[in-house]
XYZ file of C-alpha atoms in Angstrom:
657
model
C 12.305 -14.026 9.326
C 11.530 -10.713 10.465
C 13.440 -8.620 13.128
C 12.957 -5.450 14.568
C 15.604 -3.408 14.890
C 15.929 -0.673 18.273
C 15.916 2.785 17.296
C 15.703 5.524 19.143
C 17.242 8.291 18.086
C 17.878 9.487 21.139
C 20.045 7.404 22.653
C 23.165 5.543 20.490
C 26.794 4.010 21.093
C 29.614 5.976 19.315
C 31.939 3.909 17.757
C 34.195 4.315 15.927
C 34.734 2.424 12.461
C 32.968 4.813 9.815
C 30.821 4.204 5.870
C 32.834 4.556 2.808
C 31.551 5.512 -0.472
C 33.784 4.212 -3.349
C 34.908 6.358 -5.904
C 33.105 6.652 -9.338
C 35.530 4.715 -12.200
C 37.843 3.207 -10.014
C 37.977 0.027 -11.457
C 40.899 -2.447 -10.423
C 42.148 -5.538 -12.182
C 40.845 -7.273 -9.135
C 37.047 -6.660 -9.849
C 37.552 -7.836 -13.714
C 39.360 -10.899 -12.226
C 36.498 -11.336 -9.350
C 36.058 -15.131 -9.487
C 32.261 -15.402 -9.071
C 32.884 -18.881 -7.550
C 33.346 -17.583 -3.918
C 29.491 -16.604 -4.319
C 27.708 -19.330 -6.189
C 28.853 -20.488 -9.566
C 25.889 -20.097 -11.781
C 25.833 -16.648 -10.980
C 25.671 -14.532 -14.679
C 26.319 -11.301 -12.681
C 27.419 -9.796 -9.158
C 27.239 -7.007 -7.252
C 31.060 -5.993 -6.216
C 30.140 -3.374 -4.546
C 27.018 -1.375 -3.293
C 26.713 1.553 -0.909
C 23.647 3.822 0.024
C 23.105 7.266 1.812
C 19.634 8.833 3.023
C 19.639 12.021 4.921
C 16.777 14.517 5.759
C 17.414 17.892 4.324
C 15.405 21.268 3.959
C 14.814 22.000 -0.032
C 16.115 25.347 -0.769
C 13.554 25.897 -3.678
C 10.682 25.389 -1.875
C 11.564 25.499 2.466
C 9.745 21.454 2.490
C 11.455 18.930 4.717
C 12.645 16.523 1.820
C 14.315 12.765 2.217
C 17.593 12.877 -0.108
C 19.053 9.562 -1.179
C 22.247 8.942 -2.348
C 22.926 5.628 -4.804
C 25.904 3.981 -5.891
C 26.467 0.580 -7.468
C 29.505 -1.717 -9.309
C 28.150 -4.777 -10.847
C 30.734 -7.383 -13.202
C 28.778 -9.106 -15.665
C 30.019 -12.865 -16.825
C 28.148 -13.803 -19.567
C 25.363 -12.860 -22.538
C 23.125 -14.212 -19.574
C 23.436 -12.080 -16.997
C 23.591 -8.734 -19.751
C 19.984 -7.512 -18.572
C 21.421 -6.200 -15.831
C 22.439 -3.520 -17.693
C 18.674 -2.311 -18.310
C 17.903 -0.444 -15.162
C 14.403 0.703 -13.774
C 14.370 2.706 -11.307
C 10.652 3.126 -9.837
C 9.227 6.934 -8.301
C 6.111 7.820 -6.797
C 4.150 11.350 -7.645
C 1.103 12.420 -7.002
C -0.474 15.341 -7.885
C 0.939 18.170 -5.276
C 4.034 16.332 -4.784
C 6.582 14.070 -6.455
C 9.926 12.192 -6.600
C 13.213 13.577 -8.633
C 16.027 11.718 -10.158
C 19.277 14.217 -10.420
C 23.320 14.039 -11.058
C 22.660 10.940 -12.410
C 25.304 9.224 -13.426
C 26.288 5.464 -15.740
C 29.091 4.120 -17.468
C 30.714 1.022 -18.626
C 33.895 -0.899 -18.507
C 36.255 -2.747 -20.437
C 39.201 -4.162 -20.452
C 41.133 -3.404 -23.668
C 44.533 -3.684 -24.861
C 46.075 -3.544 -20.776
C 43.457 -1.091 -19.975
C 39.752 0.022 -18.985
C 38.248 1.832 -21.285
C 34.792 3.642 -19.943
C 32.235 4.263 -22.260
C 30.447 6.913 -20.582
C 27.163 6.532 -21.645
C 24.714 9.261 -23.168
C 22.391 11.246 -21.368
C 20.032 11.094 -23.563
C 19.928 7.878 -23.573
C 17.490 8.176 -20.628
C 13.332 8.281 -20.768
C 10.378 7.957 -18.479
C 7.963 6.313 -17.931
C 4.561 6.875 -16.724
C 3.736 3.136 -14.861
C 0.574 3.757 -13.132
C -1.204 7.347 -11.813
C 0.954 7.650 -8.707
C 4.362 5.523 -10.172
C 6.894 6.044 -12.668
C 9.340 4.346 -14.272
C 13.008 5.763 -14.945
C 15.128 3.966 -17.506
C 18.586 3.801 -19.773
C 20.490 0.825 -20.770
C 24.241 1.251 -20.810
C 26.333 0.961 -23.440
C 28.679 -1.415 -24.974
C 28.207 -4.353 -22.851
C 30.071 -7.347 -23.276
C 31.391 -10.387 -21.615
C 33.218 -9.299 -18.277
C 31.846 -5.581 -18.155
C 32.138 -4.033 -15.546
C 29.377 -0.870 -15.079
C 29.038 1.634 -12.733
C 25.868 3.879 -12.336
C 25.086 6.023 -8.972
C 22.231 9.569 -8.892
C 19.998 11.278 -6.578
C 16.735 11.099 -5.881
C 14.818 14.068 -3.676
C 11.683 12.097 -2.217
C 8.730 14.402 0.113
C 7.998 10.735 1.607
C 10.191 10.634 4.770
C 7.550 8.609 6.335
C 8.837 5.435 4.863
C 12.198 6.906 5.170
C 14.021 4.544 2.123
C 14.145 1.172 1.768
C 17.231 -0.651 1.445
C 16.865 -4.406 -0.429
C 20.493 -5.894 0.465
C 18.919 -8.747 -1.924
C 18.564 -8.537 -5.200
C 18.323 -11.307 -8.516
C 22.306 -11.379 -8.500
C 24.598 -11.812 -5.179
C 26.287 -9.254 -3.782
C 29.750 -9.078 -2.448
C 29.354 -6.124 -0.458
C 26.132 -3.867 0.450
C 25.934 -0.539 2.500
C 23.427 1.710 3.965
C 23.697 3.738 5.213
C 20.635 6.363 7.222
C 20.746 9.631 9.288
C 17.995 9.931 11.220
C 17.773 12.963 12.802
C 17.225 12.881 16.945
C 13.896 14.531 16.842
C 12.709 12.047 14.879
C 11.948 8.486 15.920
C 11.770 5.510 14.040
C 10.961 1.493 13.735
C 13.030 -0.480 11.770
C 12.513 -3.503 10.323
C 14.825 -6.256 8.567
C 13.049 -8.159 6.667
C 14.421 -11.316 5.436
C 16.378 -14.773 6.316
C 20.005 -13.364 5.565
C 21.802 -11.734 8.865
C 23.412 -8.009 8.975
C 26.715 -8.592 8.996
C 27.742 -5.311 10.918
C 25.216 -2.641 12.234
C 26.898 0.644 14.041
C 25.479 4.042 15.276
C 27.310 6.730 15.308
C 26.932 10.750 16.164
C 26.690 12.745 13.656
C 26.861 16.361 15.096
C 23.897 19.256 13.593
C 23.006 17.672 10.818
C 19.952 19.071 9.902
C 18.400 22.408 11.176
C 14.526 22.958 11.710
C 12.992 26.605 12.099
C 16.583 27.967 13.443
C 17.604 25.165 15.600
C 20.595 22.983 14.787
C 19.298 18.856 15.600
C 21.704 16.307 15.807
C 21.547 12.718 13.685
C 21.563 9.655 14.347
C 24.114 7.564 12.167
C 22.882 4.287 11.218
C 25.151 1.897 9.228
C 24.032 -1.477 8.266
C 25.470 -4.032 6.138
C 26.125 -7.010 4.745
C 28.788 -9.098 3.153
C 28.513 -12.633 0.213
C 24.875 -11.864 0.329
C 23.501 -14.997 -2.251
C 20.740 -14.008 -5.140
C 16.493 -14.387 -4.380
C 16.378 -16.348 -6.520
C 11.760 -16.332 -7.566
C 10.065 -19.418 -8.338
C 6.533 -19.666 -9.488
C 3.713 -19.451 -6.791
C 5.274 -17.047 -4.135
C 3.535 -14.210 -2.838
C 5.723 -10.469 -3.775
C 9.352 -10.998 -3.528
C 9.716 -8.084 -0.930
C 7.922 -10.068 1.950
C 10.805 -12.123 1.823
C 14.550 -10.446 0.516
C 16.217 -9.109 3.021
C 16.065 -5.670 3.531
C 15.532 -2.616 6.267
C 12.753 -1.028 5.522
C 11.731 2.412 7.992
C 7.868 3.510 9.502
C 7.704 6.752 11.485
C 6.805 6.759 15.344
C 7.021 9.991 16.130
C 8.214 13.328 15.829
C 9.411 15.734 18.191
C 8.666 19.191 17.013
C 11.064 22.145 17.921
C 8.917 24.311 20.035
C 8.864 21.345 22.034
C 4.999 19.265 21.326
C 5.238 15.949 20.152
C 3.215 14.652 16.687
C 2.908 10.369 16.756
C 2.571 8.899 13.350
C 2.567 5.174 15.051
C -0.813 5.232 15.680
C -3.588 2.845 17.630
C -6.437 0.919 15.457
C -8.876 3.008 16.835
C -7.751 6.195 15.458
C -7.012 4.482 11.943
C -10.881 3.212 11.919
C -12.143 6.585 13.087
C -10.087 8.219 10.399
C -10.959 5.849 7.260
C -14.816 5.464 8.410
C -14.727 9.365 8.261
C -12.849 10.458 5.257
C -14.766 11.784 2.307
C -13.586 9.222 -0.395
C -14.108 5.781 2.269
C -16.036 6.191 4.736
C -18.357 8.526 3.757
C -18.964 5.960 0.398
C -20.415 3.363 2.256
C -22.516 6.049 3.906
C -24.280 6.766 0.584
C -27.453 4.165 1.069
C -28.920 7.511 -0.534
C -27.311 6.611 -3.453
C -29.052 2.807 -4.369
C -32.017 2.750 -2.042
C -34.538 3.783 -5.209
C -32.617 0.914 -7.838
C -33.249 -1.388 -5.080
C -36.765 -2.042 -6.014
C -36.101 -3.534 -9.450
C -32.638 -4.841 -8.438
C -34.364 -7.545 -5.245
C -37.576 -7.430 -7.843
C -36.875 -11.833 -7.972
C -34.656 -12.235 -4.240
C -36.384 -14.009 -1.967
C -33.718 -14.597 1.267
C -30.715 -12.030 2.074
C -28.463 -14.202 0.454
C -30.536 -13.676 -2.890
C -30.656 -10.309 -2.236
C -26.807 -9.807 -1.715
C -25.828 -11.531 -5.478
C -28.375 -9.711 -6.884
C -27.436 -6.665 -5.719
C -23.248 -8.245 -6.501
C -24.452 -9.001 -10.007
C -25.897 -5.599 -10.855
C -22.561 -3.755 -9.675
C -20.598 -6.018 -11.509
C -22.442 -5.357 -14.688
C -23.144 -1.636 -13.958
C -19.680 -0.531 -13.562
C -16.258 -0.685 -15.243
C -13.363 -1.614 -13.433
C -10.492 1.080 -14.869
C -7.852 -1.623 -13.601
C -6.509 0.650 -10.716
C -6.144 -0.376 -6.934
C -6.716 1.601 -4.106
C -8.054 1.082 -1.126
C -10.199 5.180 -1.731
C -12.400 6.641 -4.332
C -11.048 8.322 -7.145
C -14.487 9.786 -7.555
C -17.694 10.001 -5.681
C -20.278 7.397 -5.437
C -22.507 9.524 -7.670
C -19.581 9.695 -10.176
C -19.086 6.387 -10.094
C -22.453 5.020 -11.059
C -22.586 7.974 -13.241
C -19.827 7.010 -15.484
C -19.709 3.175 -15.257
C -16.172 3.488 -14.206
C -14.319 3.897 -11.162
C -11.050 2.080 -9.182
C -10.925 -0.861 -7.286
C -12.148 1.362 -3.885
C -14.953 3.120 -5.908
C -16.879 -0.113 -6.742
C -16.514 -2.305 -3.391
C -17.135 0.762 -1.545
C -20.666 1.456 -3.759
C -20.754 -2.762 -3.485
C -21.076 -1.801 0.353
C -23.139 1.460 0.129
C -25.774 -1.069 -2.468
C -25.794 -3.624 0.383
C -26.610 -1.235 2.848
C -28.977 0.410 1.532
C -30.815 -3.138 1.103
C -30.374 -3.879 5.056
C -27.896 -6.139 4.481
C -24.835 -6.161 7.243
C -21.502 -5.404 5.034
C -18.593 -4.564 5.921
C -14.842 -2.978 4.440
C -12.331 -4.849 3.848
C -8.567 -3.542 3.566
C -5.820 -5.429 1.890
C -2.562 -6.001 1.047
C -2.454 -7.753 -2.604
C -0.353 -10.533 -3.559
C 2.357 -8.469 -5.408
C 1.964 -5.331 -3.048
C 3.748 -7.763 0.314
C 2.052 -8.912 3.713
C 1.253 -5.591 6.812
C 2.941 -5.148 9.541
C 0.556 -6.013 11.983
C 2.136 -4.759 14.970
C 1.065 -1.667 14.214
C -0.970 0.057 11.917
C 0.514 1.363 8.890
C -2.513 2.212 6.378
C -0.302 2.955 3.852
C 0.941 -1.196 3.099
C -2.943 -1.420 2.461
C -3.887 -0.528 -1.773
C -7.192 -2.085 -1.882
C -10.535 -2.979 -0.054
C -12.842 -5.310 -0.474
C -15.994 -6.164 0.876
C -17.542 -8.115 2.874
C -21.551 -9.177 3.408
C -22.797 -11.078 6.534
C -25.476 -13.466 6.563
C -26.754 -15.272 8.680
C -23.354 -17.480 10.286
C -22.102 -16.986 7.365
C -19.344 -14.525 5.803
C -18.868 -13.959 2.415
C -15.611 -11.628 1.085
C -16.762 -9.962 -2.460
C -14.149 -8.052 -5.136
C -17.062 -6.761 -7.705
C -13.704 -5.698 -10.428
C -14.682 -8.984 -12.036
C -17.235 -9.737 -13.854
C -16.747 -13.444 -14.504
C -16.209 -14.093 -10.674
C -18.694 -16.423 -8.690
C -20.460 -15.185 -5.043
C -18.260 -15.140 -2.438
C -14.837 -15.958 -4.191
C -12.117 -13.777 -4.346
C -9.703 -12.716 -7.256
C -6.732 -14.727 -6.366
C -4.449 -11.273 -6.301
C -6.684 -10.203 -3.133
C -5.504 -13.727 -1.098
C -2.747 -12.509 0.595
C -2.643 -13.167 4.760
C -5.153 -11.136 6.430
C -7.476 -8.078 5.898
C -8.280 -5.570 8.175
C -12.547 -5.741 8.427
C -13.460 -1.404 8.971
C -16.972 -0.893 10.380
C -19.057 2.483 10.348
C -20.126 1.982 14.610
C -17.878 -1.107 15.974
C -14.050 -1.732 16.342
C -12.105 -3.060 13.506
C -10.761 -6.717 13.213
C -8.153 -8.825 11.082
C -9.464 -11.325 8.785
C -7.887 -14.396 7.061
C -7.890 -14.167 3.104
C -8.333 -17.632 2.294
C -9.280 -19.337 -1.052
C -13.363 -20.005 -0.525
C -13.373 -22.463 -3.137
C -11.725 -25.261 -5.160
C -9.303 -25.089 -8.348
C -11.773 -28.002 -9.878
C -10.688 -29.162 -13.424
C -12.230 -32.876 -14.321
C -10.927 -34.250 -17.713
C -12.839 -36.883 -19.205
C -12.530 -38.618 -22.724
C -14.639 -41.285 -24.630
C -13.048 -42.042 -27.364
C -12.632 -45.117 -30.301
C -9.850 -46.836 -32.391
C -10.348 -47.440 -35.649
C -9.882 -49.445 -37.918
C -7.325 -46.639 -40.346
C -4.765 -45.909 -37.003
C -7.242 -43.269 -35.833
C -8.297 -42.454 -31.946
C -12.007 -40.062 -32.330
C -13.905 -39.217 -29.268
C -15.819 -36.576 -27.124
C -13.449 -34.594 -24.283
C -15.428 -32.647 -21.997
C -13.900 -30.405 -20.103
C -15.142 -29.132 -16.362
C -14.538 -26.756 -14.932
C -14.965 -25.136 -11.370
C -14.221 -22.715 -8.563
C -10.722 -20.398 -9.646
C -9.651 -22.601 -13.001
C -13.170 -21.747 -14.653
C -12.580 -17.981 -13.724
C -8.962 -18.365 -15.617
C -10.356 -20.148 -18.872
C -13.949 -17.776 -18.704
C -10.872 -14.519 -18.844
C -8.781 -16.922 -21.561
C -12.334 -17.113 -24.081
C -13.114 -13.723 -23.114
C -10.048 -12.353 -24.610
C -11.215 -13.568 -27.782
C -13.691 -12.329 -30.624
C -15.447 -15.509 -30.546
C -15.757 -18.599 -28.872
C -14.859 -20.494 -32.644
C -11.465 -17.941 -32.090
C -10.712 -18.881 -29.268
C -11.148 -22.821 -29.837
C -9.274 -22.129 -33.291
C -6.353 -20.908 -30.969
C -6.599 -23.898 -28.774
C -6.375 -26.555 -31.807
C -3.841 -24.913 -32.924
C -1.787 -25.650 -29.774
C -2.231 -29.187 -29.491
C 0.372 -30.715 -31.703
C -1.708 -34.234 -32.482
C -4.953 -33.263 -31.805
C -7.638 -32.530 -34.187
C -11.007 -30.370 -32.382
C -13.806 -31.635 -35.233
C -16.776 -29.885 -32.781
C -17.451 -27.878 -30.454
C -19.917 -26.652 -27.279
C -18.805 -24.552 -24.514
C -21.339 -23.634 -22.052
C -22.032 -21.742 -19.016
C -19.255 -19.042 -20.162
C -21.172 -16.023 -18.708
C -23.260 -17.835 -16.038
C -20.549 -17.992 -13.491
C -21.924 -19.762 -10.820
C -22.456 -22.618 -12.906
C -19.059 -24.459 -13.529
C -17.801 -24.642 -17.067
C -18.210 -27.387 -19.372
C -16.271 -27.787 -22.909
C -17.240 -30.511 -25.320
C -15.016 -31.535 -27.621
C -15.241 -34.280 -30.498
C -11.554 -34.634 -31.491
C -9.611 -37.116 -33.373
C -5.346 -37.855 -33.404
C -3.592 -40.599 -34.358
C -2.442 -44.309 -32.208
C -0.653 -45.837 -35.161
C 1.086 -44.612 -38.645
C -1.003 -47.590 -40.395
C 2.417 -49.343 -41.278
C 1.951 -51.207 -37.842
C -2.109 -52.355 -37.266
C -0.654 -54.563 -35.131
C 1.165 -52.290 -32.680
C -0.021 -49.209 -31.163
C 2.144 -47.042 -29.391
C 0.175 -43.830 -27.264
C 1.313 -41.782 -25.144
C -2.355 -41.357 -22.092
C -1.045 -37.745 -20.825
C -1.774 -36.393 -24.377
C -4.830 -34.290 -21.842
C -2.793 -31.573 -19.551
C 0.028 -33.422 -19.301
C 2.924 -32.145 -16.451
C 5.769 -31.480 -18.523
C 8.286 -29.072 -15.977
C 8.766 -28.977 -12.561
C 8.157 -25.753 -10.824
C 10.530 -26.107 -8.444
C 14.151 -26.473 -8.909
C 16.330 -24.867 -6.482
C 18.506 -26.528 -3.938
C 16.027 -24.901 -1.383
C 13.332 -22.578 -0.542
C 13.516 -20.106 2.287
C 9.753 -18.748 1.429
C 6.010 -20.551 1.686
C 4.794 -22.219 -1.757
C 2.000 -20.251 -1.803
C -0.838 -22.061 -4.976
C -3.716 -19.402 -4.015
C -6.193 -21.979 -3.056
C -6.391 -25.984 -2.477
C -6.443 -27.805 -5.841
C -7.843 -31.031 -7.730
C -7.463 -32.403 -11.282
C -9.381 -35.792 -12.931
C -8.218 -37.426 -16.047
C -10.231 -40.350 -16.973
C -10.258 -42.084 -20.349
C -11.620 -44.555 -21.486
C -10.471 -45.461 -25.372
C -12.334 -48.964 -26.791
C -10.171 -50.815 -28.927
C -11.059 -53.783 -31.376
C -10.956 -57.629 -29.496
C -7.602 -59.220 -29.364
C -5.678 -56.808 -28.060
C -2.817 -56.668 -24.847
C -1.132 -54.347 -22.626
C 2.444 -55.005 -23.501
C 4.154 -52.204 -21.353
C 2.452 -49.007 -19.884
C 3.509 -46.546 -17.489
C 4.006 -47.285 -13.718
C 0.823 -47.348 -12.344
C 1.766 -45.246 -8.963
C 0.059 -44.409 -5.751
C 2.157 -40.743 -4.265
C 1.101 -38.865 -0.918
C 2.673 -35.485 0.627
C 3.632 -35.524 4.362
C 0.199 -34.615 6.684
C -2.105 -35.480 3.741
C -1.239 -32.585 1.583
C -2.281 -34.081 -1.383
C -1.279 -37.379 -4.087
C -0.925 -38.419 -7.502
C -2.831 -41.690 -8.188
C -2.467 -43.129 -11.743
C -4.347 -46.383 -12.718
C -4.223 -47.982 -16.300
C -6.131 -51.077 -17.068
C -6.940 -52.848 -20.064
C -10.927 -54.748 -19.592
C -12.974 -55.920 -21.995
C -11.474 -54.774 -24.786
C -11.841 -50.972 -23.016
C -8.561 -49.061 -22.213
C -9.381 -47.311 -18.901
C -7.032 -44.324 -17.338
C -7.795 -42.452 -14.258
C -5.472 -39.948 -12.951
C -5.800 -38.010 -10.276
C -4.006 -34.867 -8.510
C -4.876 -33.086 -5.604
C -2.867 -30.876 -3.477
C -4.680 -30.195 0.042
C -3.915 -27.315 0.648
C -3.047 -23.443 -0.614
C 0.535 -22.656 1.503
C 3.172 -24.964 1.858
C 6.163 -24.426 4.196
C 9.523 -24.082 2.889
C 10.088 -27.341 4.411
C 8.141 -29.234 2.824
C 9.615 -27.188 -0.638
C 11.628 -31.069 -1.199
C 8.593 -32.917 -1.513
C 6.959 -30.839 -3.330
C 10.159 -30.911 -5.416
C 10.482 -34.226 -5.819
C 6.225 -34.930 -5.699
C 6.499 -33.260 -9.196
C 10.221 -34.773 -10.076
C 7.994 -38.641 -9.465
C 5.285 -37.827 -11.818
C 7.126 -35.935 -14.956
C 9.104 -39.133 -15.231
C 6.176 -41.224 -14.864
C 4.665 -39.703 -17.982
C 7.490 -39.730 -20.242
C 6.389 -43.429 -20.988
C 4.356 -44.666 -23.756
C 1.547 -47.452 -23.478
C 2.065 -49.937 -25.386
C -0.314 -51.976 -26.873
C -0.149 -55.361 -29.537
C -2.802 -58.041 -31.301
C -2.723 -60.601 -29.039
C -1.801 -64.084 -31.310
């Protein structure tokens, strides 16, 4: 999936072919008539042509070296489902001292009217900027006058201070592309590591000499003009149960390795882990936090007064930090504030909270370390060489006896030792104040477990009354607790739950252990639902899959080139027992099933029996792995398909003569 392209800017091959941008507004009848079936008959829109170029230049206003990026694209829209392609969002980076700027934005829609193309230019007033986070702004606009068959075109210039990562180019998007080309002018004194991700191969790759493309300190520097293109690129279709799309989309990534200065010196940007370790442990917003045991020394007696061993100490400290400091919903591997401010304000980003947790654990003489990670939505880290910008989060690791526990104190409803799913992503790097760093697998410490139990009876009026007890553990309990906490009260939560149950009414409820996160969450509901309408008491139709029925297959692609990542293994069991009046027999029922995924990857069991006037249904759905490879995708798809088909069947009971 990943390929490393050799790019040494001092050596290149001179080739005669030249990369070519295209003229804005030069719409042709061939563009209008382009047959999407040549790429994807199901496409709602297609990129006809896409071109980008990136160079390093000195900004005249500031004298700083800047990355200059130009982008130009032409898209054919076929139907209303493709209209969303006219809603454009361009993310840009910002911080306290630097900011990326969008300039020379131009956008138009072209419609074929009475034998000619009519252009509708976008009003510049339609462009607005939204602050997504402290470090990200979004430039947004919508192209005007969109119709079936419209062709849209837009271009812009981006000025960026971030030349370390040069400019990523994504060949794949959510619609197919006829042609996508990227040209990168790399100065000869810059050496970048270039990575091609994804499953699609480049159609062409060229290197040419570009003379005197940059002048630094009065010295003219030649460039290596690198051209990459792909033709007939399929759409990247996102599905459920996947990590960041950037892990799998076909794209070119650049990381600055080293730079030759004009005075002859060399600055290296690709570091060894020992250099990164020193940098992090010395940083005032990382290592300094880990060292501040003194902040917690006076608090330890009250925090630890009921503890008896190291594990209970760690749990008490974890609970204290969770209650004391509220997460401000910002990620980060560096704390935004010093540790005293975080404690006093009772608020912090993920790093501020978890580095404080490490300091507190250390204050109790526990062996605590930091783990820098990349969250699921941020993508996987490059393990060939340390790139600190790949990491966007930090959690704590405490070692007790022969066992280690990963902790994230940002979520009050998480039990000890269970990371939020956003953190379960490949591997993290453990940072120790005294020892070399090392990799650690990020795996769910617990299964997601749900048990449903219904005991009821069929009454003469055709209604079934009974009690449903739902018991959840691990991530299932965590997610349920979060749902409950969204409401002002449990009564309000149950009211909304009741509204969503079409054929079932909740008469009474009790929910236990909402805040006792180390215990299972237990929900008990007295319920009532109709088995028949009273017109024929001798014949009953019951759909036994009214509890958590699977009605939609999450897997619908013909082929999936990336893994299915559930985050954790799971186990769901449903047990239903309904007491019936005498002399009923089962006339029709869903087929008893025993399905298994290959290599003990999971199973589905269903059994329905009528014994001693008791209708008994038992159902088990298990996934024994957190991650399934692309080669297992069709098995999962068929697995779900068979379950869904079987759950469409009703159960027919008839009264014997």
